[in-house]
Every structure is written in structure tokens, then in C-alpha cells.
JSON list of C-alpha atoms and ligand atoms in Angstrom, two decimals:
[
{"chain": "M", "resi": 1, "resn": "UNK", "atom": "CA", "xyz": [-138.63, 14.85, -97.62]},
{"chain": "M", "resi": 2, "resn": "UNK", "atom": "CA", "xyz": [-139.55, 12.95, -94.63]},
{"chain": "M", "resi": 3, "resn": "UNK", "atom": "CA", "xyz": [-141.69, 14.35, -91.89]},
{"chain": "M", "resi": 4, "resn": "UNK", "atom": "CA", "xyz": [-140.04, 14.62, -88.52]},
{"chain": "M", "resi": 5, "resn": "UNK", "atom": "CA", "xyz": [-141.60, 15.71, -84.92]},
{"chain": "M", "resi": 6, "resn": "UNK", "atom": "CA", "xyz": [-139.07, 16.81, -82.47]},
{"chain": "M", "resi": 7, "resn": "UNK", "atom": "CA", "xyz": [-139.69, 17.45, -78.61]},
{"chain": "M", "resi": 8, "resn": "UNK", "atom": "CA", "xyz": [-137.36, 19.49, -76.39]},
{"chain": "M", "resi": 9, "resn": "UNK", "atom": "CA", "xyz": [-137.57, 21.07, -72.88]},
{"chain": "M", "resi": 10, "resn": "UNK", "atom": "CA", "xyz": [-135.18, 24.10, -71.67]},
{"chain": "M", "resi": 11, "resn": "UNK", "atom": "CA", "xyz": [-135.44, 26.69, -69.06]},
{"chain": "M", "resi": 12, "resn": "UNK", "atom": "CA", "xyz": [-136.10, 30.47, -69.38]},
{"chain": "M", "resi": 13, "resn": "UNK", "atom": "CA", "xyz": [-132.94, 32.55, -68.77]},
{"chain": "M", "resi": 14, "resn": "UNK", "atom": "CA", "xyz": [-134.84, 35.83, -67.98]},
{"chain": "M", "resi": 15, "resn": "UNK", "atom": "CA", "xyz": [-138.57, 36.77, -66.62]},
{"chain": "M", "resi": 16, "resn": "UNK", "atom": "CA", "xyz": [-140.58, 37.03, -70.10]},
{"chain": "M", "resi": 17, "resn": "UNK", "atom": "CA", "xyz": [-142.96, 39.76, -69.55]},
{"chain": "M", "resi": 18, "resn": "UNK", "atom": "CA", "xyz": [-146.27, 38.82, -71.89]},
{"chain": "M", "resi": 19, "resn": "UNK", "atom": "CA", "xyz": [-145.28, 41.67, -74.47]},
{"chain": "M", "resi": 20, "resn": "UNK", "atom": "CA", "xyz": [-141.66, 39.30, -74.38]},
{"chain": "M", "resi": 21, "resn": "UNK", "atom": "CA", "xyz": [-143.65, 36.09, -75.24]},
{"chain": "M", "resi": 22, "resn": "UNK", "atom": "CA", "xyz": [-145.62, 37.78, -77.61]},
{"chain": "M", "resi": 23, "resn": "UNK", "atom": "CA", "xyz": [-142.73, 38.81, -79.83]},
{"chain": "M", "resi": 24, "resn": "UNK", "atom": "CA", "xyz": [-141.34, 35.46, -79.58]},
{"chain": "M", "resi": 25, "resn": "UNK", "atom": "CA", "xyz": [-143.97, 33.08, -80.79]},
{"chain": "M", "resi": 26, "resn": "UNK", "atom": "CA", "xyz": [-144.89, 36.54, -83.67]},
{"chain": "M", "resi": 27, "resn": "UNK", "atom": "CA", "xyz": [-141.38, 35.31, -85.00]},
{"chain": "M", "resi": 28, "resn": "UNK", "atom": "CA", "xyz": [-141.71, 31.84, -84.23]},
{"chain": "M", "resi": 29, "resn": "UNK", "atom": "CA", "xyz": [-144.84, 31.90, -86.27]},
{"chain": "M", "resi": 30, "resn": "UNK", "atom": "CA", "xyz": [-144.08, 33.56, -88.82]},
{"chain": "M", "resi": 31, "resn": "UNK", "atom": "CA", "xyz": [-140.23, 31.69, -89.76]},
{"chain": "M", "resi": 32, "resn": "UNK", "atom": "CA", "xyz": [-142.35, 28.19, -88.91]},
{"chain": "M", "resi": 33, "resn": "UNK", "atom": "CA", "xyz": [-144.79, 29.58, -91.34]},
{"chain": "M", "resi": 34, "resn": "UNK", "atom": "CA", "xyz": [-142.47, 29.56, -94.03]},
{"chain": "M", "resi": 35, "resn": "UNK", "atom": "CA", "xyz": [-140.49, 26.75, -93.29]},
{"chain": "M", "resi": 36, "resn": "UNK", "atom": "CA", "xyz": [-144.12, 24.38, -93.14]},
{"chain": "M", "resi": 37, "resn": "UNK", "atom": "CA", "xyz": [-142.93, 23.83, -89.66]},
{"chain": "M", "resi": 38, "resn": "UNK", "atom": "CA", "xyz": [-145.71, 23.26, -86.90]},
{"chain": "M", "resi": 39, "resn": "UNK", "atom": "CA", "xyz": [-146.23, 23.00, -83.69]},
{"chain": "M", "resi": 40, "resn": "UNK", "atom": "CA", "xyz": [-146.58, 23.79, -79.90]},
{"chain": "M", "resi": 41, "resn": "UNK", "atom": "CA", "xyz": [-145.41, 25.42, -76.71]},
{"chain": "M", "resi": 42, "resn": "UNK", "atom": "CA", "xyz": [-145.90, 25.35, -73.57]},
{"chain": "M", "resi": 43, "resn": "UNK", "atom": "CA", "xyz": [-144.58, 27.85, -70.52]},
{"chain": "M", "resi": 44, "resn": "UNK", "atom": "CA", "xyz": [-144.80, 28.36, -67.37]},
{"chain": "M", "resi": 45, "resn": "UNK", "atom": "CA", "xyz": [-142.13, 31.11, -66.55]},
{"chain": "M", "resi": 46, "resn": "UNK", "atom": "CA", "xyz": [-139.60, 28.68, -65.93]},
{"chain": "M", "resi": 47, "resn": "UNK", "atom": "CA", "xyz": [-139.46, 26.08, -68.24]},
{"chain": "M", "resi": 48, "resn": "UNK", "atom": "CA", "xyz": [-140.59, 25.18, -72.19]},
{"chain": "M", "resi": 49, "resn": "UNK", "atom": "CA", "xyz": [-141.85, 22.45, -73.52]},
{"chain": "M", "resi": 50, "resn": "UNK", "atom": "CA", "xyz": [-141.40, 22.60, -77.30]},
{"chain": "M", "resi": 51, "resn": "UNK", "atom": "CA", "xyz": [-143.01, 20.06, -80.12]},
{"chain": "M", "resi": 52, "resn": "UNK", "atom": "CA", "xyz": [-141.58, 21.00, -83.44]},
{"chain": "M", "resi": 53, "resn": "UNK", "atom": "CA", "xyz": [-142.98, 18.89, -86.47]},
{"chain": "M", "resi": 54, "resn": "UNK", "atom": "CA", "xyz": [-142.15, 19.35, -90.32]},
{"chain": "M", "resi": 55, "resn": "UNK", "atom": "CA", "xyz": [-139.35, 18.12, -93.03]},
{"chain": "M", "resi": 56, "resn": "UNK", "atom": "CA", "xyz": [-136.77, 17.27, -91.22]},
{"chain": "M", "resi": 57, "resn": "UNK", "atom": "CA", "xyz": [-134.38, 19.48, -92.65]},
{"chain": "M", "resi": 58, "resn": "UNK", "atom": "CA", "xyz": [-136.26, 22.54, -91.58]},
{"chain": "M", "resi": 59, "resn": "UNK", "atom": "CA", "xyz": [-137.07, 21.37, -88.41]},
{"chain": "M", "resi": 60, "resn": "UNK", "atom": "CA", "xyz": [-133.38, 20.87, -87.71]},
{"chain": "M", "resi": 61, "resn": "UNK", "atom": "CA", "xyz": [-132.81, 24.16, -89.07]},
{"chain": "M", "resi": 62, "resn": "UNK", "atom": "CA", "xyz": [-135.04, 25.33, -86.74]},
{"chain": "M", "resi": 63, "resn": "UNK", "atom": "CA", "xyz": [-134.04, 23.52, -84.06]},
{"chain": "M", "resi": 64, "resn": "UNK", "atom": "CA", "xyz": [-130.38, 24.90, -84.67]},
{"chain": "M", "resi": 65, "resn": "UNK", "atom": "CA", "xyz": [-131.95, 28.79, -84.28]},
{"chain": "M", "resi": 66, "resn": "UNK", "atom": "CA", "xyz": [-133.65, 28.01, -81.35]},
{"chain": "M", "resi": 67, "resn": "UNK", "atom": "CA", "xyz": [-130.74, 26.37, -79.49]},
{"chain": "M", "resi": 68, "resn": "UNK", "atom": "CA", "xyz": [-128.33, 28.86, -79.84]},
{"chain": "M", "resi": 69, "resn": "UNK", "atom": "CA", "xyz": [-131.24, 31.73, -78.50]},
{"chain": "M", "resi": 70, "resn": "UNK", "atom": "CA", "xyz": [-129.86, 33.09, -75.02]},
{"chain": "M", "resi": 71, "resn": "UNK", "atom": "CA", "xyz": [-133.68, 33.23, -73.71]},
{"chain": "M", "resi": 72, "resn": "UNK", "atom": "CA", "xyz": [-133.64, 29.74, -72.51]},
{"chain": "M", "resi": 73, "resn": "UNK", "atom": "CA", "xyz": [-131.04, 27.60, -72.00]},
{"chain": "M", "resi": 74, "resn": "UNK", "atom": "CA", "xyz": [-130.60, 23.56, -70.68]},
{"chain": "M", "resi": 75, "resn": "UNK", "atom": "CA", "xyz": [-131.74, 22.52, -73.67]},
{"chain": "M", "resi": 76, "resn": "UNK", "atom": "CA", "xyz": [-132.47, 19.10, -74.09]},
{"chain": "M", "resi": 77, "resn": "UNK", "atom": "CA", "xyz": [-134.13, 16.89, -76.76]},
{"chain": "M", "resi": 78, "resn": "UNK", "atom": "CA", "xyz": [-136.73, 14.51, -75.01]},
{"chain": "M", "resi": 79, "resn": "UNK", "atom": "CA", "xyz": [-138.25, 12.64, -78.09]},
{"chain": "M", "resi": 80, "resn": "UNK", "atom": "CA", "xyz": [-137.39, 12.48, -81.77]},
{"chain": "M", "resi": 81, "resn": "UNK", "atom": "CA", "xyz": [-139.21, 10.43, -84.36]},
{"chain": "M", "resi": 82, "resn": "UNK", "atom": "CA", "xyz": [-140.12, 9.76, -87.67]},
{"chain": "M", "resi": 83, "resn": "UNK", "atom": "CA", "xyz": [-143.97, 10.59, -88.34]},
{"chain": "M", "resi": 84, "resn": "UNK", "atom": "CA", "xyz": [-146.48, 9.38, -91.07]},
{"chain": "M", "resi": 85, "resn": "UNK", "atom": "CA", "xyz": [-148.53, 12.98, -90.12]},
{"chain": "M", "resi": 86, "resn": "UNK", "atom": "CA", "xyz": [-148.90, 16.00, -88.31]},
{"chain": "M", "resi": 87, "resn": "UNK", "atom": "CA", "xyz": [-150.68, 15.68, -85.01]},
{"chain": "M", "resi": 88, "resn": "UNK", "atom": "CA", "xyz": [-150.59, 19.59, -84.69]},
{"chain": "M", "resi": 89, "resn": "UNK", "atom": "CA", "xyz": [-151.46, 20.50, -88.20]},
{"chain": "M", "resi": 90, "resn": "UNK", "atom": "CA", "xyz": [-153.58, 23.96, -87.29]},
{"chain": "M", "resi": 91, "resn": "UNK", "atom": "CA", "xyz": [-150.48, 25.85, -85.93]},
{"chain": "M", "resi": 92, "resn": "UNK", "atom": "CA", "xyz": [-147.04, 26.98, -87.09]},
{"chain": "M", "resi": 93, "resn": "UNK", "atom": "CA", "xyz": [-146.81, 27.67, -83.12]},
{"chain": "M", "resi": 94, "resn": "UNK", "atom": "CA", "xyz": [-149.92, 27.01, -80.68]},
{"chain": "M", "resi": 95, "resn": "UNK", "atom": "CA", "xyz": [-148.93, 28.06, -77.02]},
{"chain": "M", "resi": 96, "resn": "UNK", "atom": "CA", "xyz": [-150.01, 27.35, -73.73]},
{"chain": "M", "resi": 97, "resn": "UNK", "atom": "CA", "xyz": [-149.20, 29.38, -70.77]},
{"chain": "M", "resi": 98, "resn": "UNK", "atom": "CA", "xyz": [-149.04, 28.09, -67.19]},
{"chain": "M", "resi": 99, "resn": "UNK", "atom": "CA", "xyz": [-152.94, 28.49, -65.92]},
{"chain": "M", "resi": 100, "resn": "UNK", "atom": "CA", "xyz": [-155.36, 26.16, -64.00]},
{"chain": "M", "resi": 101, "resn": "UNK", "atom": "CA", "xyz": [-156.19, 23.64, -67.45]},
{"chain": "M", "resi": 102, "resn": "UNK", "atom": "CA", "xyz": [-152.43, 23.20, -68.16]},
{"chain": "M", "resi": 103, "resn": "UNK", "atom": "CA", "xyz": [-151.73, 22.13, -64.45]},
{"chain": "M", "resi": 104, "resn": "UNK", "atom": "CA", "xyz": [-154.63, 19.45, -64.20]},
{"chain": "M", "resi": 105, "resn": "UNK", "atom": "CA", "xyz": [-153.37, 17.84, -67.04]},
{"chain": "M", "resi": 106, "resn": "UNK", "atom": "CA", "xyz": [-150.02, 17.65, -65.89]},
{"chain": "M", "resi": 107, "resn": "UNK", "atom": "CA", "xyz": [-151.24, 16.59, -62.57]},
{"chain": "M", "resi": 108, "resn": "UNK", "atom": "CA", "xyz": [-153.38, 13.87, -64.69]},
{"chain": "M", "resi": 109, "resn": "UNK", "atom": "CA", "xyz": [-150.48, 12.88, -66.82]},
{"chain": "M", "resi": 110, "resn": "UNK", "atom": "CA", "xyz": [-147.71, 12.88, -64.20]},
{"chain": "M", "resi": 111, "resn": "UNK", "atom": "CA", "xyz": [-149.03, 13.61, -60.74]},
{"chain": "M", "resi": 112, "resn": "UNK", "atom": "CA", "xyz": [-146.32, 16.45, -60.52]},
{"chain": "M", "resi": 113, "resn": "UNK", "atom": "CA", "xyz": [-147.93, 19.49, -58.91]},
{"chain": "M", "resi": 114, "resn": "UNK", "atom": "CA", "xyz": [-145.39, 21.99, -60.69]},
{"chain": "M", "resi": 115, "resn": "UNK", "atom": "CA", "xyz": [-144.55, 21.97, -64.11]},
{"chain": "M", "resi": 116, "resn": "UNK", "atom": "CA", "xyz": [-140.94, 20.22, -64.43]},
{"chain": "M", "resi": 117, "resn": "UNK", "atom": "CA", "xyz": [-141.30, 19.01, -67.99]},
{"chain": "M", "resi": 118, "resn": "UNK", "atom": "CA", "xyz": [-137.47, 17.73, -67.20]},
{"chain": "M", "resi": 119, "resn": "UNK", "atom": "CA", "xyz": [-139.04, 15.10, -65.23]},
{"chain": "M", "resi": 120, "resn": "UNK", "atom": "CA", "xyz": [-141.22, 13.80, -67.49]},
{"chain": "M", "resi": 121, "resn": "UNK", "atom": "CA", "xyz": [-141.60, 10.80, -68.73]},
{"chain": "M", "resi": 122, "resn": "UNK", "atom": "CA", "xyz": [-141.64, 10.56, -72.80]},
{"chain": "M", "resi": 123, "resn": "UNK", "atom": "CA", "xyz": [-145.34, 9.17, -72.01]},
{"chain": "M", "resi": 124, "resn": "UNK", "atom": "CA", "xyz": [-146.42, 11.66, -69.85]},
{"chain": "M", "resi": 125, "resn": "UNK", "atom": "CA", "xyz": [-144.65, 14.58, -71.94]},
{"chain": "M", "resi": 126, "resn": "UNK", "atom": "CA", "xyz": [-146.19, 12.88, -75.50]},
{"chain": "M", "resi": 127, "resn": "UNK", "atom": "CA", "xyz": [-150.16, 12.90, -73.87]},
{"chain": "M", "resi": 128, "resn": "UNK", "atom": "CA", "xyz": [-149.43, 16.07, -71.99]},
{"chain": "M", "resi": 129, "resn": "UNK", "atom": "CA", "xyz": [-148.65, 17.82, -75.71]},
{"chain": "M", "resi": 130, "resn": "UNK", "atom": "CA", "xyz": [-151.75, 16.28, -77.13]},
{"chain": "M", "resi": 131, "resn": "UNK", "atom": "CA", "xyz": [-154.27, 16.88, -74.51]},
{"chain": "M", "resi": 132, "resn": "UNK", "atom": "CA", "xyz": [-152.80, 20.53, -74.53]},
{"chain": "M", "resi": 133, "resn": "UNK", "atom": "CA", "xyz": [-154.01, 20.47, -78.36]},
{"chain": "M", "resi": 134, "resn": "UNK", "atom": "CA", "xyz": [-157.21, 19.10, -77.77]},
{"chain": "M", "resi": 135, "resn": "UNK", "atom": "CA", "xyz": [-157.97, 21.71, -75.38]},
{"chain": "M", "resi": 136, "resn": "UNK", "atom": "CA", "xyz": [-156.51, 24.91, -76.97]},
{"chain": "M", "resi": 137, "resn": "UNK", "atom": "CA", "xyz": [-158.59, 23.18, -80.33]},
{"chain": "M", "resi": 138, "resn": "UNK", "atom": "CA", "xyz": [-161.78, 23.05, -78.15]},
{"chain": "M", "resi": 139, "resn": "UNK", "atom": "CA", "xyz": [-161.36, 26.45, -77.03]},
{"chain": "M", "resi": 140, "resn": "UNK", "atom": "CA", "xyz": [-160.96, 27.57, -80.47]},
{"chain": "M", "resi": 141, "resn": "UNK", "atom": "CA", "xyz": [-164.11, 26.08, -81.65]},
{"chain": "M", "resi": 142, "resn": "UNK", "atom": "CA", "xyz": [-166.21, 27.46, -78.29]},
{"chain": "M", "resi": 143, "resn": "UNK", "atom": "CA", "xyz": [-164.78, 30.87, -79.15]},
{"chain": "M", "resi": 144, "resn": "UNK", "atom": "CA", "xyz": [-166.05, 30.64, -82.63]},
{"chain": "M", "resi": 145, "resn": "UNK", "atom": "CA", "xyz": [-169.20, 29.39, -81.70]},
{"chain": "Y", "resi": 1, "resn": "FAD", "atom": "P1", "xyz": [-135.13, 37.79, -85.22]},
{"chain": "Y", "resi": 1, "resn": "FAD", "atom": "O1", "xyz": [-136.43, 37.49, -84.55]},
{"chain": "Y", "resi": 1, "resn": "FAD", "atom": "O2", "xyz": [-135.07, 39.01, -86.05]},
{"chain": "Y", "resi": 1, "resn": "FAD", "atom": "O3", "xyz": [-133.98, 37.78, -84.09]},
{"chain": "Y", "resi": 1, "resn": "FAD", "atom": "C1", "xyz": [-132.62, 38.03, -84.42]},
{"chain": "Y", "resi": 1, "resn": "FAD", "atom": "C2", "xyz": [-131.70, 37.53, -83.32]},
{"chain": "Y", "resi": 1, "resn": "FAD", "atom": "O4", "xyz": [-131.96, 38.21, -82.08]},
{"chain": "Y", "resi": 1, "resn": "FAD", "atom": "C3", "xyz": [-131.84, 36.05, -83.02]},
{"chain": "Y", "resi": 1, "resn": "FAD", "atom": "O5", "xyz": [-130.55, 35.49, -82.88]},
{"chain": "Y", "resi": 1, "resn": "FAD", "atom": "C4", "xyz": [-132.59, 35.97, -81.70]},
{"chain": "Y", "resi": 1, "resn": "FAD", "atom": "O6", "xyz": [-132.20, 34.80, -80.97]},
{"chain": "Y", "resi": 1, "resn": "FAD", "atom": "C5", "xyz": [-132.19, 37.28, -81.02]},
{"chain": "Y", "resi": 1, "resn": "FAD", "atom": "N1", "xyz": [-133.27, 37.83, -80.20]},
{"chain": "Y", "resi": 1, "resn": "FAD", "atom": "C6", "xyz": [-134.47, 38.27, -80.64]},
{"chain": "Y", "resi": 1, "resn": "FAD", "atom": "N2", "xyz": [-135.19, 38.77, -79.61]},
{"chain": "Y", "resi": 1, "resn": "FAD", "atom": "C7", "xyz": [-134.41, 38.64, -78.50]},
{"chain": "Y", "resi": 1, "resn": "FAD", "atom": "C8", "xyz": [-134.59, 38.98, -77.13]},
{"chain": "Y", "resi": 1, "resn": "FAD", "atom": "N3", "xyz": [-135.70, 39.56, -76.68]},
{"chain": "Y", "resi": 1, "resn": "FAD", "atom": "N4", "xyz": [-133.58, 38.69, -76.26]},
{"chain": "Y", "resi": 1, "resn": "FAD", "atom": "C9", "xyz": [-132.42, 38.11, -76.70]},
{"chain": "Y", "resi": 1, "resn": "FAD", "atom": "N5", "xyz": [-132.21, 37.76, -77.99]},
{"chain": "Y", "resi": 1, "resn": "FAD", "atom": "C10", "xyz": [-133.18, 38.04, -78.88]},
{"chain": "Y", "resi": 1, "resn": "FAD", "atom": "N6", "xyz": [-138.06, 30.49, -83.74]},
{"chain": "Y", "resi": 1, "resn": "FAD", "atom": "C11", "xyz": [-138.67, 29.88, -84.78]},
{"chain": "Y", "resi": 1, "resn": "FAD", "atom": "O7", "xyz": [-138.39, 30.21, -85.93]},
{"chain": "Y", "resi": 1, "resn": "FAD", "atom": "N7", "xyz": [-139.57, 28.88, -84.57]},
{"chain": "Y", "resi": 1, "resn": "FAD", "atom": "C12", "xyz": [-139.91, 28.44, -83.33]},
{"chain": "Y", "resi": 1, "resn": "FAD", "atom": "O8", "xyz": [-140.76, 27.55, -83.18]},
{"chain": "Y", "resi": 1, "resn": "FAD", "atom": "C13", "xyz": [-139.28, 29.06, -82.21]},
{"chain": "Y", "resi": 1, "resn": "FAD", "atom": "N8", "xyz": [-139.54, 28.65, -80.94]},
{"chain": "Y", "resi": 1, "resn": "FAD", "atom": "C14", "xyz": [-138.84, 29.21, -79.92]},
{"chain": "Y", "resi": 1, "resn": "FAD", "atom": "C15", "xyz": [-139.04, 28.71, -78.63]},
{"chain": "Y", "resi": 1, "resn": "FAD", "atom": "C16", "xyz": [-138.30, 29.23, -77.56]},
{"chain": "Y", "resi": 1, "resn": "FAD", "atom": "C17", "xyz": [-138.52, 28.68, -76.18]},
{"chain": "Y", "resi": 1, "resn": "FAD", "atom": "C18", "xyz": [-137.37, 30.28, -77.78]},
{"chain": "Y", "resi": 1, "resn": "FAD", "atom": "C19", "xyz": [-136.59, 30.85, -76.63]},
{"chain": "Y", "resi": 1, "resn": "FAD", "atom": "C20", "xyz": [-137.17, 30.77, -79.05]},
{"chain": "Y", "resi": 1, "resn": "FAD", "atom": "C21", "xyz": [-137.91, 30.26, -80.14]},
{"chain": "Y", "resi": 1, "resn": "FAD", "atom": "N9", "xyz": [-137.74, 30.72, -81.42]},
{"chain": "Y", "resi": 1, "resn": "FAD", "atom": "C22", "xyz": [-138.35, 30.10, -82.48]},
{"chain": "Y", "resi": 1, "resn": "FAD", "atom": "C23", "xyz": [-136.89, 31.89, -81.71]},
{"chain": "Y", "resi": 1, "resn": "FAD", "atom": "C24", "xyz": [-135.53, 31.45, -82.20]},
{"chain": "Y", "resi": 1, "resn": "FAD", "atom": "O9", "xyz": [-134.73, 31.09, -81.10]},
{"chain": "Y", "resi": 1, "resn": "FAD", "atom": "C25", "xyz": [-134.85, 32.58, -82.95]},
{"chain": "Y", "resi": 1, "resn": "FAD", "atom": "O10", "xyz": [-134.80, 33.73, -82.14]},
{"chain": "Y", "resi": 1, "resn": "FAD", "atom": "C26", "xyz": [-135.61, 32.93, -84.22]},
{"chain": "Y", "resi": 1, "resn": "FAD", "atom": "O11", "xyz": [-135.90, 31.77, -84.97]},
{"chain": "Y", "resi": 1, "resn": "FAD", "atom": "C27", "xyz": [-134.74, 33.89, -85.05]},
{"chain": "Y", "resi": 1, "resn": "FAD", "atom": "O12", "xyz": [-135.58, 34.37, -86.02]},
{"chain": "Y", "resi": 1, "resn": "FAD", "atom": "P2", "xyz": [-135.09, 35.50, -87.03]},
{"chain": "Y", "resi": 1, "resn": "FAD", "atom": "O13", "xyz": [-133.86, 34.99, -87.73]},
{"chain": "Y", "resi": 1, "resn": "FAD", "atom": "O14", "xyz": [-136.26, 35.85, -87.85]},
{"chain": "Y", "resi": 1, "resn": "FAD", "atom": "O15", "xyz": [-134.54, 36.64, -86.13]}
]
């Protein structure tokens, strides 16, 4: 089955409370666990940035799930391509809240001072996803350390 990565931005519906976001990306991880779908996500009380990666049938199953969940709404698909590998192999959902790291590489990527993943370019939103892996990978590894 060919491997698919699909990127999508949307807006929250509702304050998510941490307990809120913490169920979420529980289920998220656990149905992207079974599904060998990966990926990351990135909040910042108003909007999400989403990369899902996998076979592309359960990614669009996924997709599908995600779409019709009244948390978030505006949903809008921002890249969608055919990929050779994984770039975020480690997690069935890594997530990155709104805090000082995730703003100075959006200000690095896109010189926006406020998160608005809507105004992205595919660029910007592409290097903004991996430098967000790098640095939640790095963090990982000083933790562990
Ligand atoms: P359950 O978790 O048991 O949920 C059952 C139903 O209740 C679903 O229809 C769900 O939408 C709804 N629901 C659950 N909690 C709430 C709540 N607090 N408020 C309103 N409705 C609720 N799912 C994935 O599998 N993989 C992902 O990567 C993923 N990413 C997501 C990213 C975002 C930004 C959002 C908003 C949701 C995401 N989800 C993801 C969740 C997805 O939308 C579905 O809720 C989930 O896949 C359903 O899983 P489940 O069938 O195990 O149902």
C-alpha cells in the first residue's frame, strides 16, 4: 500500500482545558497506533496544525474521523503527497503546544508573530512541522540523558 503524508489546519470550536487535550491525542494515539498511522500536532488554543502520515487508506480513514469531530472545525487540507518514508516515524501523535520554542520557529519560518497556520505558506508550514520534530526529538534525548 502506498505511503501517504497528509497536512491539514482547522480551528478549535471550544477552549480545550489540558485534561481536554490530553484525552484527545490518548485516543489519537492509540487508533493511529493501530492503524500504523504517525504523526504530529501542533496547538495553540486556536488553531491545529495536523501532519498525518501512513497507508493511504488509513490515513484517509483517519482523516474522515477527524473531519467530522465537532472540536475543531474550518478544516482544510494544506499539503498532500506521496512519500518514499516517514519523516515522523517515533510517534503515532507527537504534539506541540503553543510556548516560547514553537513561536520562534514560526517567527523564523514565517515572520508571523501569532500562530495562523491558515496563512502559511506550504514551505513555511512543511519546515515549521519538521523543525517542531527536531526539537520535541532533542528534548526527548536531553530528558533521557
Ligand atoms: P472515541 O474517542 O471513543 O469518541 C467517540 C466519538 O465521540 C467520536 O465521534 C468523537 O469525535 C466524539 N468525542 C470524543 N470526545 C469528545 C469531546 N470531548 N467533545 C466532543 N466530541 C467528542 N483521532 C485519531 O484517531 N487520530 C488522530 O491523529 C486524531 N487527531 C485529531 C486531531 C484533532 C485536532 C481533533 C479535534 C481530533 C483528532 N482525533 C484523532 C480524534 C478524532 O476526531 C475522533 O474523535 C477519534 O478518531 C474517534 O476515535 P474513537 O472511534 O476511538 O472514538
Amino acid at each position: 500500500m502506498a505511503l501517504v503524508r497528509l497536512v491539514y489546519v482547522s480551528r478549535a470550536t471550544k477552549l480545550f482545558q489540558p485534561s481536554s487535550i490530553k484525552s484527545l491525542l490518548a485516543t489519537a494515539r492509540r487508533n493511529n497506533q493501530n492503524h500504523q498511522v504517525t504523526g504530529l500536532l501542533c496547538f495553540n488554543q486556536h488553531c491545529f496544525l495536523q501532519c498525518l502520515e501512513g497507508p493511504r487508506d488509513k490515513v484517509n480513514e483517519t482523516f474522515h474521523r477527524i473531519l467530522s469531530d465537532p472540536r475543531h472545525s474550518h478544516v482544510e487540507i494544506v499539503h498532500f503527497e506521496y512519500i518514499e518514508k516517514r519523516e515522523y516515524v517515533q510517534w503515532n501523535m507527537g504534539y506541540l503546544q503553543d510556548n516560547a520554542s514553537i513561536r520562534a520557529l514560526i517567527q523564523k519560518h514565517s515572520q508571523q508573530e501569532v500562530f495562523n497556520p491558515y496563512e502559511l505558506s506550504v514551505t513555511a508550514t512543511l519546515g515549521i512541522l519538521r523543525d517542531v520534530r527536531d526539537d520535541i526529538y532533542h528534548a526527548m534525548v536531553d530528558a533521557s540523558s
